[in-house]
Amino acid sequence: MNKRGFDIHDAKWFSRTEQLRLKQAKEEIEWLLDRNYPILPVVKFVSDRYQFSNRQRDALKRCVCTQLQKESRISRRLSLSALNHQTIYIDGFNLIITLEVALSGGTLIRGRDEIIRDLAGLRGTYKLIEQTEEALRLIGQCLSSHHVNQVIFYLDEPVSNSRNLKYKILEFSKFWNFKTSVELVPNADLALQHHSHIISSDAIVLDSCLSYFNLSEDIIQRFIPDAFILTF
């Protein structure tokens, strides 16, 4: 059975001892970021010092941000009660993959901005797995419980099997009590920038959108309580 984002070596890379080292490294990285040093060379510099694996470096890169970015993102985060009767715009691959990873027992990281992110990485390739249908079922169940009016999924068309995922979403949407459409676009991040009422954990999107919902957190807390989430 395929497991999205599951790595057998994570037990080693994210052991209690390694988490303490990662926490220290994260604090050092964020100290430098808050003084306007660029993220990629900073993560490399600090990670080289600790001799972290690529997996650990990815985790650090996904969980850090500046204090100003954290405050800005939190200020534009909407309460889930604001979903009521709204049209919602979803970064499709972003949300679905995070839930697939949670359902697969893969590693999730809670960032400085309090957002949960996965370590799966898209990299232009995607295929539907067993957990895809369960992820869609949970999305539908959660959004139905919040009485949304309409949902528009944005999928990156260049990613393999994006059309198959579109059809799978539309298949499941027949059982949802809200209108659903799926847009295949060249770049979902660009399509969602400057939008309000979006759902994404992508840092670029969160820094440019007008408002967003932290839906993955709600779904994981309610329906996947045994998900493996690390907070350094």
Coordinates of C-alpha atoms in Angstrom, one line a residue:
M1 CA 0.0 0.0 0.0
N2 CA 1.3 3.4 -0.9
K3 CA 1.8 5.8 1.9
R4 CA 2.1 9.5 1.1
G5 CA 5.0 11.2 2.8
F6 CA 5.9 8.2 5.0
D7 CA 9.7 7.7 5.5
I8 CA 10.9 4.7 7.6
H9 CA 13.9 6.8 8.6
D10 CA 11.8 9.5 10.3
A11 CA 12.0 7.5 13.6
K12 CA 15.7 8.3 13.5
W13 CA 15.6 11.8 12.0
F14 CA 12.9 13.0 14.4
S15 CA 13.8 11.0 17.6
R16 CA 13.5 12.9 20.9
T17 CA 17.2 13.7 20.8
E18 CA 17.0 15.0 17.2
Q19 CA 13.9 17.1 18.0
L20 CA 15.9 18.9 20.7
R21 CA 18.7 19.6 18.1
L22 CA 16.1 20.7 15.6
K23 CA 14.5 23.0 18.1
Q24 CA 17.8 24.7 18.8
A25 CA 18.6 25.0 15.1
K26 CA 15.1 26.4 14.4
E27 CA 15.7 29.1 17.0
E28 CA 19.0 30.0 15.4
I29 CA 17.5 30.2 12.0
E30 CA 14.6 32.3 13.1
W31 CA 17.0 34.7 14.9
L32 CA 18.8 35.2 11.6
L33 CA 15.6 35.5 9.6
D34 CA 14.4 38.2 12.0
R35 CA 17.5 40.2 11.0
N36 CA 16.7 39.9 7.3
Y37 CA 19.0 37.1 6.3
P38 CA 17.6 35.1 3.4
I39 CA 16.0 31.8 4.3
L40 CA 17.8 29.3 1.9
P41 CA 21.4 30.1 2.8
V42 CA 20.5 30.5 6.4
V43 CA 18.9 27.0 6.6
K44 CA 21.9 25.5 4.8
F45 CA 24.4 27.3 7.0
V46 CA 22.7 26.2 10.3
S47 CA 21.9 22.7 9.0
D48 CA 25.5 22.2 7.9
R49 CA 26.7 23.1 11.4
Y50 CA 24.3 20.4 12.9
Q51 CA 25.0 18.0 10.0
F52 CA 21.3 17.4 9.4
S53 CA 19.9 15.1 6.8
N54 CA 18.0 16.4 3.8
R55 CA 14.7 15.3 5.4
Q56 CA 15.5 17.4 8.6
R57 CA 16.5 20.3 6.4
D58 CA 13.2 20.2 4.6
A59 CA 11.4 20.1 8.0
L60 CA 13.2 23.2 9.1
K61 CA 12.6 25.1 5.9
R62 CA 8.9 24.4 6.1
C63 CA 8.4 25.4 9.7
V64 CA 10.4 28.7 9.9
C65 CA 9.4 32.2 9.1
T66 CA 10.1 35.7 10.4
Q67 CA 8.2 37.1 13.4
L68 CA 6.6 39.7 11.1
Q69 CA 5.4 36.9 8.7
K70 CA 4.0 35.0 11.6
E71 CA 2.1 38.1 12.9
S72 CA 0.9 39.0 9.4
R73 CA -0.4 35.5 8.7
I74 CA -2.1 35.1 12.0
S75 CA -3.8 38.5 11.6
R76 CA -5.4 37.3 8.3
R77 CA -6.5 33.9 9.6
L78 CA -10.3 33.6 9.8
S79 CA -12.3 31.7 12.4
L80 CA -13.9 28.6 11.0
S81 CA -17.3 30.1 11.9
A82 CA -16.6 32.5 9.0
L83 CA -17.0 29.6 6.6
N84 CA -20.7 29.8 7.0
H85 CA -22.5 30.6 3.6
Q86 CA -19.2 31.6 2.0
T87 CA -17.5 30.7 -1.3
I88 CA -14.1 29.0 -0.5
Y89 CA -11.1 28.8 -2.7
I90 CA -8.9 25.7 -2.1
D91 CA -5.3 25.0 -3.0
G92 CA -6.3 21.5 -4.0
F93 CA -3.0 19.5 -4.0
N94 CA -1.8 21.4 -0.9
L95 CA -4.7 20.4 1.3
I96 CA -5.3 16.9 -0.1
I97 CA -1.6 15.9 0.2
T98 CA -1.4 17.1 3.8
L99 CA -4.4 15.0 4.7
E100 CA -3.1 12.0 2.8
V101 CA 0.2 12.3 4.7
A102 CA -1.7 12.5 8.0
L103 CA -3.8 9.4 7.1
S104 CA -0.6 7.6 6.0
G105 CA 1.1 8.1 9.4
G106 CA 3.7 10.4 7.7
T107 CA 5.5 13.2 9.4
L108 CA 3.8 16.6 9.7
I109 CA 5.4 19.8 11.0
R110 CA 3.7 22.6 12.9
G111 CA 5.4 25.9 11.9
R112 CA 6.2 29.1 13.8
D113 CA 3.0 30.5 12.2
E114 CA 1.0 27.6 13.8
I115 CA 0.2 26.0 10.3
I116 CA 0.7 22.3 9.7
R117 CA 2.7 21.3 6.7
D118 CA 3.8 18.0 5.3
L119 CA 7.2 16.8 4.0
A120 CA 5.8 15.0 0.9
G121 CA 6.7 17.5 -1.7
L122 CA 4.9 17.6 -5.1
R123 CA 7.7 18.1 -7.5
G124 CA 5.5 17.8 -10.6
T125 CA 4.3 14.2 -10.0
Y126 CA 1.2 12.9 -8.2
K127 CA -0.9 9.8 -8.3
L128 CA -4.0 8.9 -6.5
I129 CA -3.6 6.5 -3.6
E130 CA -5.9 4.7 -1.2
Q131 CA -5.9 7.7 1.2
T132 CA -7.0 10.1 -1.5
E133 CA -10.6 9.1 -1.2
E134 CA -10.6 9.3 2.6
A135 CA -9.1 12.7 2.4
L136 CA -11.8 13.9 0.1
R137 CA -14.5 12.4 2.3
L138 CA -13.1 14.3 5.3
I139 CA -12.9 17.5 3.4
G140 CA -16.5 17.2 2.3
Q141 CA -17.7 16.2 5.8
C142 CA -15.8 19.1 7.4
L143 CA -17.0 21.8 5.0
S144 CA -20.5 20.5 5.1
S145 CA -20.5 20.8 8.9
H146 CA -19.5 24.5 8.5
H147 CA -22.3 25.2 6.0
V148 CA -20.2 26.6 3.2
N149 CA -22.1 27.8 0.1
Q150 CA -19.6 26.9 -2.7
V151 CA -16.1 25.5 -3.0
I152 CA -13.7 26.0 -5.9
F153 CA -10.6 23.8 -6.0
Y154 CA -7.5 25.0 -7.9
L155 CA -5.3 22.2 -9.2
D156 CA -1.9 22.8 -11.0
E157 CA -2.6 21.4 -14.5
P158 CA 1.1 20.6 -15.2
V159 CA 1.2 18.1 -12.3
S160 CA 0.7 14.6 -13.5
N161 CA -2.8 13.1 -12.9
S162 CA -4.2 16.5 -12.1
R163 CA -7.1 15.7 -14.4
N164 CA -7.7 12.4 -12.7
L165 CA -7.8 14.1 -9.3
K166 CA -10.3 16.7 -10.7
Y167 CA -12.6 13.9 -11.8
K168 CA -12.3 12.2 -8.4
I169 CA -13.2 15.4 -6.6
L170 CA -16.2 15.9 -8.8
E171 CA -17.2 12.3 -8.2
F172 CA -17.2 12.8 -4.4
S173 CA -18.8 16.2 -4.6
K174 CA -22.1 14.5 -5.7
F175 CA -22.5 13.6 -2.0
W176 CA -21.7 17.1 -0.6
N177 CA -24.3 19.6 0.3
F178 CA -22.5 22.6 -1.3
K179 CA -21.6 23.6 -4.9
T180 CA -18.2 22.4 -6.1
S181 CA -16.1 23.2 -9.1
V182 CA -12.5 22.3 -10.0
E183 CA -10.2 24.6 -12.0
L184 CA -7.1 23.3 -13.7
V185 CA -4.7 26.2 -13.8
P186 CA -1.0 26.7 -14.7
N187 CA -0.1 27.7 -11.2
A188 CA -2.5 27.3 -8.2
D189 CA -0.3 29.6 -6.0
L190 CA -0.6 32.5 -8.5
A191 CA -4.3 31.9 -8.9
L192 CA -4.9 32.1 -5.2
Q193 CA -2.7 35.1 -4.5
H194 CA -4.7 38.2 -3.4
H195 CA -7.8 36.1 -2.9
S196 CA -9.8 36.1 0.3
H197 CA -11.4 33.0 2.0
I198 CA -8.7 30.6 0.8
I199 CA -7.5 27.3 2.2
S200 CA -3.7 26.6 1.8
S201 CA -0.6 26.1 3.9
D202 CA 1.8 27.4 1.2
A203 CA 3.9 30.2 2.6
I204 CA 3.9 32.2 -0.6
V205 CA 0.1 32.0 -0.8
L206 CA -0.4 32.9 2.9
D207 CA 1.9 35.9 2.6
S208 CA -0.1 37.3 -0.4
C209 CA -3.7 36.3 0.3
L210 CA -6.3 38.6 1.9
S211 CA -7.6 36.0 4.3
Y212 CA -7.5 32.2 4.8
F213 CA -8.8 29.3 6.9
N214 CA -6.6 26.8 8.8
L215 CA -8.9 23.9 7.7
S216 CA -6.3 21.1 7.7
E217 CA -5.8 21.7 11.5
D218 CA -9.5 21.3 12.1
I219 CA -9.8 18.1 10.0
I220 CA -6.8 16.5 11.6
Q221 CA -7.9 17.3 15.1
R222 CA -11.4 16.1 14.6
F223 CA -10.9 13.1 12.4
I224 CA -7.2 12.0 12.5
P225 CA -6.3 12.5 16.1
D226 CA -3.3 10.1 15.9
A227 CA -1.6 12.0 13.2
F228 CA 2.2 12.4 13.7
I229 CA 2.7 16.2 14.2
L230 CA 6.0 17.6 15.3
T231 CA 6.4 21.0 16.9
F232 CA 10.0 22.1 17.5

